[in-house]
Backbone as JSON, one array per atom type, in Angstrom:
{
  "sequence": "MAKGLIKLDKERLLERLNWFYSLELNQVDLYKSQSKAFQNDYTGRVFERLAVIEQGHVDNIGAKIRELGAQPTRLGDVIAPMLAHLAGKIIGATKLEEVLKINTMIEFKAMKDYRELIKNLITSNYGSKDLIKLLQDNYIDENLHTEWFKTKLSELQTTEFALKQVLL",
  "N": [[-87.48, 36.33, -4.05], [-84.11, 36.23, -4.96], [-81.92, 33.29, -5.07], [-79.99, 32.8, -2.23], [-80.13, 35.46, -1.38], [-80.99, 37.67, 1.21], [-83.39, 39.37, 3.15], [-82.36, 42.51, 4.22], [-82.09, 44.37, 7.1], [-81.41, 46.77, 9.79], [-81.12, 45.22, 12.05], [-80.58, 42.58, 11.02], [-78.31, 43.03, 9.54], [-76.45, 43.77, 11.54], [-76.41, 41.27, 12.91], [-75.18, 39.75, 10.93], [-72.68, 41.19, 10.67], [-71.71, 40.76, 13.19], [-71.29, 38.05, 13.14], [-69.14, 37.92, 11.25], [-67.34, 39.37, 12.85], [-66.89, 37.64, 14.98], [-65.84, 35.4, 13.6], [-63.59, 36.41, 12.38], [-62.21, 37.18, 14.74], [-61.71, 34.67, 15.71], [-59.96, 33.61, 13.71], [-57.79, 35.24, 14.1], [-56.73, 34.37, 16.52], [-56.35, 31.66, 15.9], [-54.35, 31.84, 13.88], [-52.32, 33.04, 15.34], [-51.8, 31.05, 17.18], [-50.93, 29.11, 15.41], [-48.61, 30.35, 14.38], [-46.97, 30.09, 16.46], [-46.67, 27.41, 16.71], [-45.22, 26.8, 14.43], [-42.89, 28.35, 14.5], [-40.2, 28.25, 13.93], [-39.93, 28.44, 11.3], [-40.44, 29.77, 8.01], [-43.06, 29.75, 7.42], [-44.3, 30.17, 9.86], [-43.88, 32.84, 10.33], [-45.42, 33.82, 8.33], [-48.03, 33.07, 9.28], [-48.03, 34.61, 11.47], [-48.12, 37.16, 10.37], [-50.6, 36.92, 9.05], [-52.31, 36.83, 11.28], [-52.1, 39.52, 12.09], [-53.32, 40.8, 9.91], [-55.84, 39.73, 10.05], [-56.63, 40.78, 12.5], [-56.89, 43.37, 11.93], [-59.28, 43.16, 10.38], [-61.09, 42.47, 12.47], [-60.97, 44.81, 13.97], [-61.91, 46.69, 12.08], [-64.56, 45.78, 11.43], [-65.59, 45.71, 13.93], [-65.62, 48.44, 14.36], [-67.48, 49.32, 12.51], [-69.83, 48.06, 13.46], [-70.11, 49.49, 15.86], [-70.65, 51.93, 14.73], [-73.11, 51.58, 13.92], [-74.58, 51.73, 16.13], [-74.35, 49.66, 17.95], [-72.75, 47.21, 20.01], [-69.83, 45.09, 19.43], [-70.34, 41.57, 19.4], [-70.36, 40.03, 22.55], [-70.13, 37.35, 22.93], [-68.54, 36.31, 20.96], [-66.18, 37.48, 21.71], [-65.49, 36.14, 24.01], [-65.86, 33.29, 23.6], [-64.76, 32.68, 21.03], [-61.82, 33.13, 21.08], [-61.16, 31.06, 22.92], [-61.95, 28.72, 21.6], [-60.43, 28.91, 19.32], [-57.84, 28.84, 20.34], [-57.8, 26.21, 21.38], [-58.23, 24.85, 18.99], [-55.93, 25.67, 17.62], [-53.92, 24.43, 19.17], [-54.5, 21.68, 18.53], [-54.24, 21.71, 15.83], [-51.67, 22.56, 15.64], [-50.24, 20.3, 16.26], [-50.31, 18.68, 14.1], [-49.27, 17.85, 10.8], [-47.91, 20.31, 8.54], [-49.09, 20.31, 6.03], [-51.66, 19.45, 6.52], [-52.59, 21.51, 8.2], [-52.66, 23.58, 6.4], [-54.66, 22.73, 4.63], [-56.88, 22.79, 6.31], [-56.93, 25.47, 7.1], [-57.43, 26.61, 4.54], [-60.03, 25.7, 4.17], [-61.34, 27.04, 6.14], [-60.9, 29.82, 5.33], [-62.24, 29.68, 2.84], [-64.96, 29.42, 3.64], [-65.22, 31.85, 4.94], [-64.85, 33.54, 2.72], [-67.1, 32.91, 1.09], [-69.23, 33.6, 2.76], [-68.64, 36.37, 2.99], [-69.07, 37.19, 0.24], [-71.72, 36.63, -0.05], [-72.92, 38.53, 1.78], [-72.11, 40.89, 0.75], [-73.24, 40.89, -1.78], [-75.83, 40.97, -1.0], [-75.92, 43.45, 0.22], [-75.51, 45.17, -1.86], [-77.65, 44.6, -3.6], [-79.82, 45.09, -2.06], [-79.62, 47.75, -1.56], [-79.0, 48.62, 1.02], [-76.67, 48.84, 2.45], [-73.82, 51.13, 3.15], [-71.62, 52.6, 0.81], [-69.06, 52.69, 1.84], [-69.13, 50.54, 3.66], [-69.57, 48.4, 2.01], [-67.22, 48.46, 0.45], [-65.33, 48.03, 2.52], [-65.98, 45.46, 3.29], [-65.54, 44.18, 0.77], [-62.71, 44.63, 0.63], [-61.84, 43.12, 2.84], [-62.7, 40.59, 1.92], [-60.94, 40.31, -0.31], [-58.46, 40.08, 1.04], [-58.88, 37.66, 2.41], [-59.03, 35.96, 0.17], [-56.42, 36.23, -0.87], [-55.02, 35.01, 1.32], [-55.97, 32.48, 1.03], [-55.03, 31.7, -1.49], [-52.24, 31.84, -0.94], [-52.0, 29.67, 0.97], [-52.79, 27.46, -0.67], [-50.77, 27.62, -2.7], [-48.5, 27.2, -1.07], [-49.06, 24.66, -0.12], [-49.13, 23.09, -2.48], [-46.37, 23.45, -3.18], [-45.2, 22.01, -1.1], [-46.22, 19.57, -1.5], [-45.13, 18.92, -4.07], [-42.43, 18.98, -3.56], [-42.31, 16.95, -1.78], [-43.03, 14.84, -3.33], [-41.03, 14.87, -5.26], [-38.75, 14.21, -3.61], [-39.39, 11.63, -2.85], [-39.21, 10.35, -5.25], [-36.48, 10.6, -5.81], [-35.54, 8.97, -3.75], [-36.38, 6.49, -4.41]],
  "CA": [[-86.14, 36.76, -3.78], [-83.12, 35.29, -5.65], [-81.33, 32.35, -4.16], [-78.85, 33.39, -1.41], [-80.31, 36.87, -0.98], [-81.75, 37.78, 2.45], [-83.84, 40.77, 3.33], [-81.53, 43.19, 5.13], [-82.51, 45.41, 7.91], [-80.38, 46.99, 10.61], [-80.92, 44.07, 13.0], [-80.04, 41.48, 10.4], [-76.96, 43.45, 9.17], [-75.78, 43.57, 12.79], [-76.09, 39.83, 13.13], [-74.08, 39.22, 10.02], [-71.36, 41.76, 10.96], [-71.2, 40.1, 14.44], [-70.8, 36.77, 12.73], [-67.85, 38.1, 10.78], [-66.44, 39.69, 13.93], [-66.54, 36.41, 15.73], [-65.07, 34.52, 12.73], [-62.27, 37.09, 12.3], [-61.49, 37.05, 16.04], [-61.22, 33.23, 15.74], [-58.84, 33.53, 12.84], [-56.64, 35.86, 14.68], [-56.11, 33.47, 17.58], [-55.93, 30.47, 15.33], [-53.04, 32.03, 13.16], [-51.32, 33.23, 16.34], [-51.31, 29.64, 17.65], [-50.13, 28.39, 14.35], [-47.29, 31.0, 14.21], [-46.08, 29.66, 17.52], [-46.42, 25.97, 16.36], [-44.27, 26.74, 13.31], [-42.15, 29.51, 14.75], [-38.87, 28.12, 13.43], [-40.16, 28.25, 9.79], [-40.94, 30.94, 7.37], [-44.54, 29.75, 7.55], [-44.58, 30.74, 11.22], [-43.95, 34.38, 10.08], [-46.67, 34.09, 7.51], [-49.12, 32.9, 10.15], [-47.97, 35.84, 12.41], [-48.58, 38.21, 9.62], [-52.0, 36.76, 8.75], [-53.0, 37.26, 12.44], [-52.17, 40.94, 12.16], [-54.24, 41.31, 8.96], [-57.19, 39.38, 10.6], [-56.87, 41.64, 13.64], [-57.41, 44.56, 11.22], [-60.57, 42.87, 10.14], [-61.69, 42.52, 13.74], [-61.02, 46.19, 14.34], [-62.76, 47.54, 11.11], [-65.88, 45.24, 11.54], [-66.06, 46.18, 15.2], [-65.97, 49.86, 14.23], [-68.79, 49.45, 11.7], [-70.89, 47.63, 14.37], [-70.35, 50.59, 16.77], [-71.22, 53.11, 13.97], [-74.58, 51.26, 13.72], [-75.14, 51.92, 17.43], [-74.34, 48.5, 18.78], [-71.39, 46.72, 20.51], [-69.48, 43.77, 18.89], [-70.89, 40.54, 20.32], [-69.47, 39.63, 23.67], [-70.03, 35.93, 22.84], [-67.34, 36.12, 20.08], [-64.98, 37.96, 22.44], [-65.26, 35.16, 24.96], [-65.81, 31.9, 23.12], [-63.98, 32.49, 19.85], [-60.49, 32.93, 21.44], [-60.97, 29.77, 23.53], [-62.08, 27.7, 20.56], [-59.26, 28.94, 18.38], [-56.72, 28.39, 21.05], [-57.86, 24.7, 21.41], [-58.02, 24.35, 17.53], [-54.57, 25.86, 17.38], [-53.1, 23.36, 19.77], [-54.76, 20.5, 17.86], [-53.67, 21.88, 14.48], [-50.13, 22.69, 15.81], [-49.73, 18.95, 16.44], [-50.49, 17.97, 12.86], [-48.44, 18.23, 9.72], [-48.17, 21.6, 7.94], [-49.99, 20.1, 4.91], [-53.09, 19.35, 6.98], [-52.88, 22.83, 8.62], [-52.96, 24.41, 5.29], [-55.87, 22.29, 4.05], [-57.87, 23.3, 7.17], [-56.96, 26.96, 6.89], [-58.05, 26.87, 3.28], [-61.47, 25.49, 4.27], [-61.92, 28.26, 6.93], [-60.99, 30.98, 4.5], [-63.31, 29.54, 1.85], [-66.18, 29.77, 4.4], [-65.21, 33.4, 5.1], [-65.09, 34.23, 1.41], [-68.48, 32.56, 0.69], [-70.17, 34.53, 3.61], [-68.42, 37.75, 2.55], [-69.63, 37.33, -1.05], [-73.23, 36.73, 0.07], [-73.35, 39.72, 2.4], [-71.83, 42.0, -0.22], [-74.2, 40.79, -2.81], [-77.12, 41.42, -0.32], [-75.92, 44.89, 0.49], [-75.6, 45.81, -3.17], [-78.93, 44.46, -4.23], [-80.89, 45.7, -1.17], [-79.3, 49.24, -1.33], [-79.08, 48.92, 2.44], [-75.35, 49.13, 3.02], [-73.27, 52.25, 2.54], [-70.58, 52.31, -0.05], [-67.94, 52.5, 2.61], [-69.22, 49.33, 4.29], [-69.39, 47.53, 0.96], [-65.76, 48.54, 0.18], [-64.58, 47.48, 3.64], [-66.23, 43.98, 3.25], [-64.78, 43.73, -0.33], [-61.25, 44.54, 1.0], [-61.7, 41.9, 3.74], [-62.78, 39.38, 1.02], [-59.71, 40.25, -1.07], [-57.47, 39.6, 1.99], [-59.18, 36.23, 2.57], [-58.64, 35.32, -0.94], [-55.05, 36.17, -0.91], [-54.57, 34.1, 2.24], [-56.21, 31.15, 0.46], [-54.03, 31.45, -2.53], [-50.94, 31.47, -0.3], [-52.09, 28.35, 1.54], [-52.79, 26.58, -1.79], [-49.43, 27.59, -3.32], [-47.56, 26.5, -0.17], [-49.45, 23.14, -0.11], [-48.62, 22.62, -3.82], [-44.95, 23.4, -3.06], [-44.81, 20.92, -0.08], [-46.52, 18.29, -2.08], [-44.22, 18.77, -5.15], [-41.16, 18.69, -2.83], [-42.35, 15.6, -1.12], [-43.11, 13.76, -4.47], [-39.7, 14.81, -5.75], [-37.86, 13.47, -2.68], [-39.79, 10.2, -2.85], [-38.68, 9.81, -6.54], [-35.05, 10.43, -5.73], [-35.25, 7.85, -2.8], [-36.71, 5.21, -5.02]],
  "C": [[-85.13, 35.75, -4.35], [-82.4, 34.45, -4.55], [-80.13, 33.09, -3.43], [-79.1, 34.83, -0.84], [-81.27, 36.84, 0.29], [-82.25, 39.24, 2.52], [-83.06, 41.38, 4.55], [-82.24, 44.28, 5.75], [-81.33, 45.73, 8.85], [-80.07, 45.79, 11.55], [-80.24, 42.87, 12.36], [-78.54, 41.81, 9.93], [-76.06, 43.34, 10.44], [-75.41, 42.11, 13.06], [-75.0, 39.32, 12.25], [-72.78, 39.86, 10.31], [-70.79, 41.12, 12.29], [-70.66, 38.72, 14.12], [-69.35, 36.92, 12.18], [-66.79, 38.65, 11.94], [-65.93, 38.54, 14.71], [-65.56, 35.57, 14.86], [-63.66, 35.18, 12.64], [-61.49, 36.97, 13.62], [-60.9, 35.53, 16.11], [-60.03, 33.06, 14.89], [-57.58, 34.14, 13.44], [-55.96, 34.94, 15.74], [-55.7, 32.21, 16.95], [-54.52, 30.63, 14.61], [-51.96, 32.5, 14.24], [-50.8, 31.9, 16.93], [-50.47, 29.01, 16.63], [-48.71, 29.06, 14.19], [-46.29, 30.44, 15.32], [-45.77, 28.18, 17.26], [-45.41, 25.79, 15.25], [-43.36, 27.87, 13.31], [-40.71, 29.39, 14.15], [-38.86, 27.94, 11.98], [-40.68, 29.56, 9.23], [-42.53, 30.98, 7.48], [-45.06, 30.25, 8.86], [-44.77, 32.19, 11.06], [-45.18, 34.68, 9.25], [-47.93, 34.0, 8.42], [-49.15, 34.21, 11.12], [-48.55, 36.98, 11.64], [-50.12, 38.22, 9.3], [-52.86, 37.11, 9.99], [-53.21, 38.81, 12.59], [-53.2, 41.45, 11.19], [-55.68, 40.92, 9.48], [-57.45, 40.32, 11.72], [-57.48, 43.04, 12.96], [-58.85, 44.36, 10.85], [-61.46, 42.98, 11.31], [-62.01, 44.04, 14.07], [-62.02, 46.92, 13.34], [-64.2, 46.99, 11.2], [-66.44, 45.75, 12.91], [-66.44, 47.61, 15.21], [-67.23, 50.13, 13.56], [-69.95, 49.06, 12.73], [-71.19, 48.75, 15.33], [-70.97, 51.74, 16.0], [-72.63, 52.85, 13.87], [-75.21, 51.25, 15.15], [-75.2, 50.76, 18.24], [-72.94, 48.22, 19.24], [-71.16, 45.33, 19.82], [-69.87, 42.72, 19.91], [-69.77, 40.08, 21.3], [-69.19, 38.05, 23.52], [-68.75, 35.62, 21.98], [-66.09, 36.46, 20.83], [-64.55, 36.9, 23.4], [-64.98, 33.75, 24.43], [-64.78, 31.76, 22.0], [-62.42, 32.31, 20.26], [-60.14, 31.52, 22.08], [-60.91, 28.68, 22.5], [-60.89, 27.75, 19.62], [-57.99, 28.52, 19.09], [-56.58, 26.87, 21.0], [-57.57, 24.25, 19.89], [-56.51, 24.57, 17.24], [-53.55, 24.89, 17.95], [-53.27, 22.07, 19.06], [-54.0, 20.55, 16.49], [-52.15, 21.9, 14.53], [-49.55, 21.27, 15.88], [-49.67, 18.14, 15.14], [-49.46, 18.52, 11.87], [-48.87, 19.63, 9.09], [-49.23, 21.39, 6.81], [-51.46, 20.19, 5.31], [-53.48, 20.75, 7.58], [-53.27, 23.69, 7.53], [-54.25, 24.06, 4.55], [-57.04, 22.88, 5.05], [-58.08, 24.78, 7.04], [-57.69, 27.32, 5.63], [-59.61, 26.75, 3.35], [-62.07, 26.65, 5.1], [-62.01, 29.5, 6.11], [-62.0, 30.9, 3.4], [-64.71, 29.89, 2.47], [-66.24, 31.25, 4.51], [-65.49, 34.01, 3.82], [-66.54, 34.04, 0.93], [-69.49, 33.47, 1.42], [-69.89, 36.06, 3.26], [-69.18, 38.09, 1.2], [-71.21, 37.54, -0.91], [-73.64, 38.06, 0.7], [-73.15, 40.96, 1.47], [-72.88, 42.07, -1.24], [-75.58, 41.36, -2.18], [-77.11, 42.87, -0.09], [-76.14, 45.61, -0.84], [-77.01, 45.74, -3.73], [-80.13, 45.14, -3.33], [-80.72, 47.25, -1.1], [-79.28, 49.61, 0.08], [-77.72, 49.38, 2.95], [-74.73, 50.38, 2.29], [-72.15, 51.78, 1.64], [-69.25, 51.98, 0.72], [-68.05, 51.04, 3.29], [-68.99, 48.21, 3.19], [-67.9, 47.43, 0.62], [-65.05, 47.85, 1.3], [-64.75, 45.82, 3.55], [-65.47, 43.42, 1.91], [-63.22, 43.63, -0.06], [-60.98, 43.4, 1.94], [-61.69, 40.59, 2.93], [-61.51, 39.21, 0.24], [-58.54, 39.66, -0.18], [-57.7, 38.01, 2.2], [-58.77, 35.43, 1.36], [-57.22, 35.18, -1.19], [-54.47, 35.16, 0.1], [-54.77, 32.75, 1.66], [-55.3, 30.77, -0.6], [-52.65, 31.18, -2.06], [-50.88, 29.99, 0.26], [-51.99, 27.33, 0.43], [-51.45, 26.49, -2.48], [-48.45, 26.88, -2.39], [-47.85, 25.03, -0.08], [-48.94, 22.49, -1.34], [-47.15, 22.47, -3.69], [-44.49, 22.29, -2.22], [-44.98, 19.63, -0.8], [-45.66, 17.95, -3.28], [-42.94, 18.35, -4.6], [-41.12, 17.25, -2.36], [-42.39, 14.49, -2.23], [-41.7, 13.67, -5.03], [-38.65, 14.02, -4.91], [-38.18, 11.95, -2.7], [-39.29, 9.6, -4.17], [-37.19, 9.59, -6.48], [-34.68, 9.24, -4.83], [-35.56, 6.58, -3.32], [-35.59, 4.47, -5.59]]
}
């Protein structure tokens, strides 16, 4: 079997979907916390909007899990919000630049895992076209979030550099 490919069956697919369910739930709470931490800034509105988009991912993955005859993981429902709330408080106390770097790392992890599952579904012929499209759509959203974080970080660093040059 090629590198990165796993043998998919219903049980393994449910494990992977529950992983994404928990990850997306975590991101919802993280971005909600960040939107409050930066509420007086445009970035706070962006985090608020990202939380709404991630909630859509939670909802659509949860629906797919139920379609497969299971319930979304209760562990993710209980633990992920607590961890994200704690992480949000910690991140809220740091500079925006650091928040953007951390968020980018989280989104990169999500994109990597989405890519792997999509590839496995396509090569194993196990997943439905609807499921593959849903996962691809979620991947696109994560990619767009990452690009916004990187652009905002670049903007902040460029502005900071320009201000330092003016003050010299």
